Amino acid sequence: MKKEDTVKLISAEGFEFVIDKKAAMVSQTIRNMLTSPGSFAETEHGEVTFPEISTTILEKICQYFYWSLQYASGKETEFHIEPELTLELMMAANYLHT
Amino acid sequence: MSNNQKKRNFQIEAFKPKEVVDPKYAEKTWKILENAIHEIYNHIAGGLNLEELYHNAGGLNFEELYRNAYNMVLHKFGEKLYSGLVSTMTLHLKEISKSIEAAQGGLFLEELNRKWTDHNKALQMIRDILMYMDRTFIPSNHKTPVHELGLNLWRDNIIHSSKIQMRLLNTLLELILIERTGEVINRGLMRNIIKMLMDLGPSVYQEDFEKPFLEVSADFYRVESQKFIESCDCGDYLKKAERRLNEEIERVSHYLDAKSEAKITNVVEKEMIANHMLRLVHMENSGLVNMLLDDKYEDLGRMYNLFRRVPNGLSTIRDVMTSHIRDTGKQLVTDPERLKDPVEFVQCLLDEKDKYDKIISLAFNNDKTFQNALNSSFEFFINLNSRSPEFISLFVDDKLRKGLKGVSEEDVEIVLDKVMMLFRYLQEKDVFEKYYKQHLAKRLLSGKTVSDDAERSLIVKLKTECGYQFTSKLEGMFTDMKTSQDTMQGFYTSHGAELGDGPTLAVQVLTTGSWPTQPSVTCNLPAEMSALCEKFRSYYLGTHTGRRLSWQTNMGTADLKATFGKGQKHELNVSTYQMCVLMLFNNAERLSYKEIEQATEIPSPDLKRCLQSLACVKGKNVLRKEPMSKDIGEDDVFLVNDKFTSKFYKVKIGTVVAQKESEPEKQETRQRVEEDRKPQIEAAIVRIMKSRRVLDHNNIIAEVTKQLQSRFLANPGEIKKRIESLIERDFLERDNADRRLYRYLA
């Protein structure tokens, strides 16, 4: 996979998730970060740090990105969310505009 | 996650972030964002890219900025964030405004354009960072979204700043003026600036540019058109106007709003065309009439295309063209010189029609209204001359006699179609019919018609134009010709043997009524001939009982074999009358006019004419006359011209043909036409009254006129006379109460 096609998402604890740009852009916020004309630091380096998102949540988010990319077109599948993660995940979703 | 979004608001409120405890939190966070906005502007202005900044000054981290803005909104500091944005951006725009104002001369627009590009870039970055506010705070608080806010602030602080607004407008108008004088300007820059005005909203474009632009353009073209019209002829003026129009259209396509096209072309049309329309059309030596006279298709086409753009433009052209055609047509049909040669006269009409047809098809886009105008003009002036029907028929006669020899069938059709077109213009179609019948009869009886197909084709055309009734008699004439041929064949098979070497006879039996026969005094035929005629009479009456046969000696022809003084032999093709005269000289050396008249009993005018053609036409003078003079006198004496010579064996001696009718003949024909109209008018009245039962006077006149229109224009006085006559004969009666009402009596 080419480096230009991927993006590195870093959690509050410093864990790094390297995923497809295409998947990351499911989030409107990340899409703006990567495509804004002013070339922000994120665009230049291909990595985004989220100091307020924990590793567990970020992992779940990345899973969601791929799930969404695959099934968003209406296929009847469930995206499983553990009940204890719900609240935090919700917060992150609002933040990421997903 | 998406299935949880609906409940998001509730979830967020339930969550209390830890930062909220810091009382200076809002102030601190805003500082970070304010700084970032400054940096964005500075950067873009400095031409640096953000990566350099990132390295130089710790950089701008999107996530951090976004998160800060996000948190401010989340913690109910949206209002602070928004008002902060407005004041920060305003501050920057004021700076920018100063730098634009400071730009000298030509650099002004460049600077404005550059700053605008910068502002747009910055605006987009700011919007991206503040996206969360745009998404949540702004809609729920009914604020202007960031992007639109940025444009509004730009408009208020830059475009509407007192030092820029007028300068911008003047610069733009100045550049357009320069371009109009033929110089090249930076169209790319113009396009960008105009695009900016359009981006700021349609009202900005219209108020700050379009309106003044149209006003200035109107002034410009008013002055220019005045200058042109004083110095140019019509054709040149139109060329210039057309070029200006195209330039404006091109300008719009290059750097103005497409919606401006209609407005600016409207201005040019009004100033350059509508305001000068009449002057252009009537311009001396180069106006519309001159163009028409000189067949200037290009100029005419240009005029048509330009004038059609303005109200009443086409009707102006049309009116002038109509009155011109009417005037020239009137001159044509009333010019006594023209009337001398009917064929030439009709050819002139056809040429005139061709000329205008060509103009309309080449220059006037085949416009229906122009064609109608042309038709009505022709109808107008053709009917000014009461002899038009006669002349048209003569033209056909000429064509069918000789004109169509060696012409292909299609060409014949074309000529006939053209004649039909003229025929359509005639109001007195029945007069045409009268003459046509006479001419056709002459053609048929003298065997002069060139092409049977052409004759029939014309009759078919007349039939489609005017109906069966119109042509039934004409067709009857053809039938008679055919039947006569058969009759003659029958006559010679049964009598051929007993006739021997005597003269041969060809009889055409004509149905009375179908042919324009005149009750003629029969002349005395030579003995040989009258014997033969009697034989034919008894043969014919033997096969057809209950008929009457009378001889129309005034319409026949004869071929004579003649031997002259030095033994030269000739075959003479002469009329029946001429034959009668010549045969007399078999038994006499010299005969006086009186003697000839007595012997033949030919009516005096006919006899004179026939003697004239026998004795006075050079090269065909088989008789000699004493005294030698041009005219035939009652005391003249005639002898056989023994010195007669001719290159040809066959000599055709035509009667001095009265091509055109003489004045008394014309009167006579006229009278016959009037007579024929009477029953037609009566029939029309009866037809109308039969269906309407009761009708007042004016309506009868109107309806009768309408019904007869296809044949002739009925004279109201005549209609009134016919009504009187019908009342006398108890077809109609006047209403007792209302004298203007007529009742049908059945």
PDB file of C-alpha atoms in Angstrom, chain A residues 29 32-33 36-42 44-45 48-52 64 81 87 89-91 93-95 97-98, chain B residues 1-2 4-5 8 11-12 15 19 50-51 54 60-63 65-67 70-71 124-125 128-129 131-132 135:
ATOM      1  CA  THR A  29     -13.750  16.035   9.936  1.00  0.00           C
ATOM      2  CA  ASN A  32     -11.539  18.269   5.793  1.00  0.00           C
ATOM      3  CA  MET A  33      -8.220  17.875   7.605  1.00  0.00           C
ATOM      4  CA  SER A  36      -8.174  21.642   3.214  1.00  0.00           C
ATOM      5  CA  PRO A  37      -6.388  23.895   0.705  1.00  0.00           C
ATOM      6  CA  GLY A  38      -4.127  25.455   3.293  1.00  0.00           C
ATOM      7  CA  SER A  39      -2.108  22.235   3.743  1.00  0.00           C
ATOM      8  CA  PHE A  40      -2.175  21.831   7.464  1.00  0.00           C
ATOM      9  CA  ALA A  41       0.356  19.753   9.321  1.00  0.00           C
ATOM     10  CA  GLU A  42      -1.911  16.725   9.098  1.00  0.00           C
ATOM     11  CA  GLU A  44       1.695  17.178   5.066  1.00  0.00           C
ATOM     12  CA  HIS A  45       2.573  14.283   7.336  1.00  0.00           C
ATOM     13  CA  VAL A  48      -3.551  12.824  12.913  1.00  0.00           C
ATOM     14  CA  THR A  49      -3.320  12.805  16.663  1.00  0.00           C
ATOM     15  CA  PHE A  50      -6.487  12.583  18.755  1.00  0.00           C
ATOM     16  CA  PRO A  51      -5.505  13.471  22.344  1.00  0.00           C
ATOM     17  CA  GLU A  52      -9.084  12.985  23.525  1.00  0.00           C
ATOM     18  CA  TYR A  64     -16.537   1.264  11.816  1.00  0.00           C
ATOM     19  CA  ILE A  81     -21.070  -2.088  19.772  1.00  0.00           C
ATOM     20  CA  LEU A  87     -21.267   6.821  25.326  1.00  0.00           C
ATOM     21  CA  LEU A  89     -18.156   6.282  20.933  1.00  0.00           C
ATOM     22  CA  MET A  90     -21.065   8.647  20.543  1.00  0.00           C
ATOM     23  CA  MET A  91     -18.919  11.573  21.642  1.00  0.00           C
ATOM     24  CA  ALA A  93     -18.764  10.282  16.379  1.00  0.00           C
ATOM     25  CA  ASN A  94     -20.054  13.773  16.971  1.00  0.00           C
ATOM     26  CA  TYR A  95     -16.526  15.091  16.999  1.00  0.00           C
ATOM     27  CA  HIS A  97     -18.812  14.101  12.115  1.00  0.00           C
ATOM     28  CA  THR A  98     -19.351  10.523  11.128  1.00  0.00           C
TER      29      THR A  98
ATOM     30  CA  MET B   1     -22.751   4.404  14.930  1.00  0.00           C
ATOM     31  CA  SER B   2     -25.005   6.108  12.496  1.00  0.00           C
ATOM     32  CA  ASN B   4     -27.183   6.284  17.241  1.00  0.00           C
ATOM     33  CA  GLN B   5     -26.963   9.717  15.781  1.00  0.00           C
ATOM     34  CA  ARG B   8     -26.650  12.490  19.950  1.00  0.00           C
ATOM     35  CA  GLN B  11     -25.863  12.218  24.963  1.00  0.00           C
ATOM     36  CA  ILE B  12     -23.718  15.300  24.597  1.00  0.00           C
ATOM     37  CA  PHE B  15     -21.490  14.567  29.260  1.00  0.00           C
ATOM     38  CA  GLU B  19     -11.944  21.533  31.033  1.00  0.00           C
ATOM     39  CA  LEU B  50       1.703  26.260   5.874  1.00  0.00           C
ATOM     40  CA  GLU B  51       4.351  23.630   6.087  1.00  0.00           C
ATOM     41  CA  TYR B  54       4.604  24.680  10.706  1.00  0.00           C
ATOM     42  CA  LEU B  60      -1.040  24.898  12.749  1.00  0.00           C
ATOM     43  CA  ASN B  61      -2.450  21.630  13.768  1.00  0.00           C
ATOM     44  CA  PHE B  62      -5.855  21.090  12.267  1.00  0.00           C
ATOM     45  CA  GLU B  63      -6.939  18.575  14.825  1.00  0.00           C
ATOM     46  CA  LEU B  65      -7.772  23.893  16.166  1.00  0.00           C
ATOM     47  CA  TYR B  66     -10.786  21.862  15.284  1.00  0.00           C
ATOM     48  CA  ARG B  67     -10.878  20.355  18.731  1.00  0.00           C
ATOM     49  CA  TYR B  70     -15.426  22.045  18.880  1.00  0.00           C
ATOM     50  CA  ASN B  71     -15.026  22.303  22.573  1.00  0.00           C
ATOM     51  CA  GLN B 124     -11.979  28.090   3.246  1.00  0.00           C
ATOM     52  CA  MET B 125      -9.375  27.130   5.845  1.00  0.00           C
ATOM     53  CA  ASP B 128     -12.824  23.945   7.738  1.00  0.00           C
ATOM     54  CA  ILE B 129     -11.512  24.599  11.227  1.00  0.00           C
ATOM     55  CA  MET B 131     -16.801  23.326  10.696  1.00  0.00           C
ATOM     56  CA  TYR B 132     -18.385  22.161  13.906  1.00  0.00           C
ATOM     57  CA  ARG B 135     -22.772  22.535  11.538  1.00  0.00           C
TER      58      ARG B 135
END
